[in-house]
Structures are given as structure tokens and as C-alpha cells.
């Protein structure tokens, strides 16, 4: 395997919380891998499904 891509859909929603745990979680996920890794932080870019999901979280800033 040449590359593993990690897709992360919640970092952009829980920004303040992710600061505390995200780097350690990613380091844990890649520990021992010998291939290249990439991280894709999903935003949804105008997707109604994504906007509705974020609104359902009752997170400040998302309505």
C-alpha cells in the first residue's frame, strides 16, 4: 500500500474540542504505518445533507 487517507468529518464542527485530542488521535492512528498518510478534513461545501447534520448537533454557530 502506497498511501492511506484518513477522512475526518467532525474536526470542523468541534474545532475547540478537537484541538485537545485530534493530534494525539491521529498519531495513534498512524503509529506503526510505513506508508505515506494524508488527512482529509471534510467540509461538505454546500451539501444540504451536511448542513442539516451540523444543524442537528446544536453546536454554537451552526443553524
Short mmCIF file of N, CA and C in Angstrom, two decimals:
data_model
loop_
_atom_site.label_atom_id
_atom_site.label_comp_id
_atom_site.label_asym_id
_atom_site.label_seq_id
_atom_site.Cartn_x
_atom_site.Cartn_y
_atom_site.Cartn_z
N UNK A 1 0.85 -1.17 0.00
CA UNK A 1 0.00 0.00 0.00
C UNK A 1 0.90 1.24 0.00
N UNK A 2 0.59 2.18 -0.87
CA UNK A 2 1.40 3.39 -1.00
C UNK A 2 0.97 4.51 -0.08
N UNK A 3 -0.35 4.72 0.04
CA UNK A 3 -0.87 5.85 0.82
C UNK A 3 -2.17 5.43 1.50
N UNK A 4 -2.34 5.86 2.74
CA UNK A 4 -3.62 5.73 3.44
C UNK A 4 -4.14 7.13 3.71
N UNK A 5 -5.39 7.38 3.31
CA UNK A 5 -6.01 8.68 3.58
C UNK A 5 -7.02 8.52 4.70
N UNK A 6 -6.90 9.35 5.70
CA UNK A 6 -7.86 9.40 6.81
C UNK A 6 -8.86 10.51 6.50
N UNK A 7 -10.14 10.18 6.52
CA UNK A 7 -11.20 11.16 6.30
C UNK A 7 -11.82 11.51 7.64
N UNK A 8 -11.84 12.78 7.97
CA UNK A 8 -12.31 13.20 9.28
C UNK A 8 -13.44 14.22 9.12
N UNK A 9 -14.68 13.85 9.45
CA UNK A 9 -15.81 14.74 9.22
C UNK A 9 -16.19 15.66 10.38
N UNK A 10 -15.55 15.52 11.54
CA UNK A 10 -16.02 16.27 12.71
C UNK A 10 -15.08 17.36 13.19
N UNK A 11 -13.83 17.37 12.76
CA UNK A 11 -12.89 18.39 13.25
C UNK A 11 -13.41 19.80 12.99
N UNK A 12 -14.04 20.01 11.84
CA UNK A 12 -14.51 21.36 11.51
C UNK A 12 -15.77 21.75 12.27
N UNK A 13 -16.42 20.80 12.90
CA UNK A 13 -17.60 21.08 13.71
C UNK A 13 -17.20 21.31 15.16
N UNK A 14 -16.32 20.47 15.66
CA UNK A 14 -15.90 20.53 17.06
C UNK A 14 -14.48 21.08 17.15
N UNK A 15 -14.26 22.26 16.59
CA UNK A 15 -12.91 22.82 16.50
C UNK A 15 -12.27 22.95 17.87
N UNK A 16 -12.94 23.57 18.82
CA UNK A 16 -12.34 23.78 20.14
C UNK A 16 -12.02 22.46 20.83
N UNK A 17 -12.92 21.50 20.73
CA UNK A 17 -12.69 20.20 21.35
C UNK A 17 -11.59 19.43 20.63
N UNK A 18 -11.57 19.50 19.31
CA UNK A 18 -10.60 18.76 18.52
C UNK A 18 -9.17 19.21 18.80
N UNK A 19 -9.00 20.47 19.15
CA UNK A 19 -7.66 20.97 19.48
C UNK A 19 -7.04 20.14 20.60
N UNK A 20 -7.86 19.70 21.53
CA UNK A 20 -7.35 18.97 22.69
C UNK A 20 -7.00 17.51 22.39
N UNK A 21 -7.67 16.88 21.44
CA UNK A 21 -7.46 15.45 21.26
C UNK A 21 -7.10 15.01 19.85
N UNK A 22 -7.27 15.86 18.86
CA UNK A 22 -7.13 15.41 17.48
C UNK A 22 -5.72 14.97 17.10
N UNK A 23 -4.72 15.71 17.49
CA UNK A 23 -3.35 15.35 17.11
C UNK A 23 -2.95 14.03 17.73
N UNK A 24 -3.25 13.84 19.01
CA UNK A 24 -2.94 12.55 19.65
C UNK A 24 -3.69 11.41 18.99
N UNK A 25 -4.95 11.63 18.62
CA UNK A 25 -5.73 10.58 17.96
C UNK A 25 -5.14 10.22 16.60
N UNK A 26 -4.72 11.22 15.85
CA UNK A 26 -4.12 10.96 14.55
C UNK A 26 -2.78 10.26 14.69
N UNK A 27 -1.99 10.67 15.65
CA UNK A 27 -0.70 10.00 15.89
C UNK A 27 -0.92 8.53 16.25
N UNK A 28 -1.94 8.25 17.06
CA UNK A 28 -2.28 6.88 17.42
C UNK A 28 -2.69 6.08 16.18
N UNK A 29 -3.48 6.71 15.31
CA UNK A 29 -3.98 6.03 14.11
C UNK A 29 -2.86 5.66 13.14
N UNK A 30 -1.82 6.48 13.05
CA UNK A 30 -0.75 6.22 12.08
C UNK A 30 0.43 5.47 12.68
N UNK A 31 0.41 5.27 13.99
CA UNK A 31 1.54 4.61 14.65
C UNK A 31 1.81 3.24 14.02
N UNK A 32 3.04 3.03 13.64
CA UNK A 32 3.45 1.76 13.07
C UNK A 32 3.27 1.64 11.56
N UNK A 33 2.58 2.58 10.95
CA UNK A 33 2.40 2.52 9.49
C UNK A 33 3.71 2.89 8.81
N UNK A 34 4.01 2.22 7.73
CA UNK A 34 5.24 2.51 7.00
C UNK A 34 4.96 3.21 5.67
N UNK A 35 3.70 3.38 5.33
CA UNK A 35 3.35 4.06 4.09
C UNK A 35 3.06 5.54 4.38
N UNK A 36 2.93 6.30 3.32
CA UNK A 36 2.56 7.72 3.46
C UNK A 36 1.11 7.81 3.94
N UNK A 37 0.81 8.88 4.65
CA UNK A 37 -0.56 9.10 5.11
C UNK A 37 -0.98 10.53 4.76
N UNK A 38 -2.28 10.70 4.56
CA UNK A 38 -2.85 12.02 4.33
C UNK A 38 -4.09 12.16 5.20
N UNK A 39 -4.48 13.40 5.46
CA UNK A 39 -5.68 13.68 6.23
C UNK A 39 -6.59 14.57 5.40
N UNK A 40 -7.83 14.15 5.25
CA UNK A 40 -8.84 14.96 4.57
C UNK A 40 -9.87 15.37 5.60
N UNK A 41 -9.99 16.66 5.85
CA UNK A 41 -11.00 17.17 6.78
C UNK A 41 -12.20 17.60 5.94
N UNK A 42 -13.29 16.87 6.08
CA UNK A 42 -14.48 17.07 5.25
C UNK A 42 -15.22 18.34 5.67
N UNK A 43 -15.70 19.07 4.69
CA UNK A 43 -16.50 20.27 4.95
C UNK A 43 -17.89 20.20 4.34
N UNK A 44 -18.10 19.42 3.31
CA UNK A 44 -19.42 19.28 2.72
C UNK A 44 -19.76 20.32 1.68
N UNK A 45 -19.12 21.47 1.70
CA UNK A 45 -19.26 22.53 0.71
C UNK A 45 -20.66 22.66 0.12
N UNK A 46 -21.58 23.13 0.93
CA UNK A 46 -22.90 23.44 0.42
C UNK A 46 -23.87 22.28 0.36
N UNK A 47 -23.44 21.14 0.77
CA UNK A 47 -24.32 19.98 0.75
C UNK A 47 -25.44 20.16 1.77
N UNK A 48 -26.68 20.02 1.33
CA UNK A 48 -27.82 20.14 2.25
C UNK A 48 -27.75 19.09 3.35
N UNK A 49 -27.34 17.89 2.99
CA UNK A 49 -27.23 16.82 3.99
C UNK A 49 -26.24 17.21 5.07
N UNK A 50 -25.09 17.76 4.68
CA UNK A 50 -24.08 18.17 5.64
C UNK A 50 -24.58 19.32 6.51
N UNK A 51 -25.21 20.30 5.89
CA UNK A 51 -25.72 21.45 6.65
C UNK A 51 -26.79 21.01 7.65
N UNK A 52 -27.68 20.12 7.24
CA UNK A 52 -28.71 19.62 8.15
C UNK A 52 -28.11 18.83 9.30
N UNK A 53 -27.09 18.03 9.00
CA UNK A 53 -26.43 17.24 10.05
C UNK A 53 -25.78 18.18 11.07
N UNK A 54 -25.06 19.19 10.60
CA UNK A 54 -24.42 20.13 11.51
C UNK A 54 -25.46 20.86 12.36
N UNK A 55 -26.56 21.27 11.75
CA UNK A 55 -27.61 21.96 12.50
C UNK A 55 -28.20 21.06 13.57
N UNK A 56 -28.28 19.77 13.31
CA UNK A 56 -28.85 18.83 14.28
C UNK A 56 -27.97 18.64 15.50
N UNK A 57 -26.71 19.06 15.42
CA UNK A 57 -25.78 18.90 16.54
C UNK A 57 -25.98 19.95 17.63
N UNK A 58 -26.75 20.98 17.32
CA UNK A 58 -26.98 22.08 18.26
C UNK A 58 -25.67 22.70 18.72
N UNK A 59 -24.72 22.79 17.82
CA UNK A 59 -23.41 23.38 18.12
C UNK A 59 -23.48 24.88 17.85
N UNK A 60 -22.93 25.72 18.74
CA UNK A 60 -22.95 27.17 18.51
C UNK A 60 -22.36 27.52 17.14
N UNK A 61 -23.03 28.36 16.43
CA UNK A 61 -22.54 28.80 15.14
C UNK A 61 -23.13 28.06 13.96
N UNK A 62 -23.84 26.98 14.21
CA UNK A 62 -24.48 26.23 13.13
C UNK A 62 -25.97 26.26 13.33
N UNK A 63 -26.68 26.83 12.38
CA UNK A 63 -28.14 26.88 12.47
C UNK A 63 -28.75 26.35 11.20
#
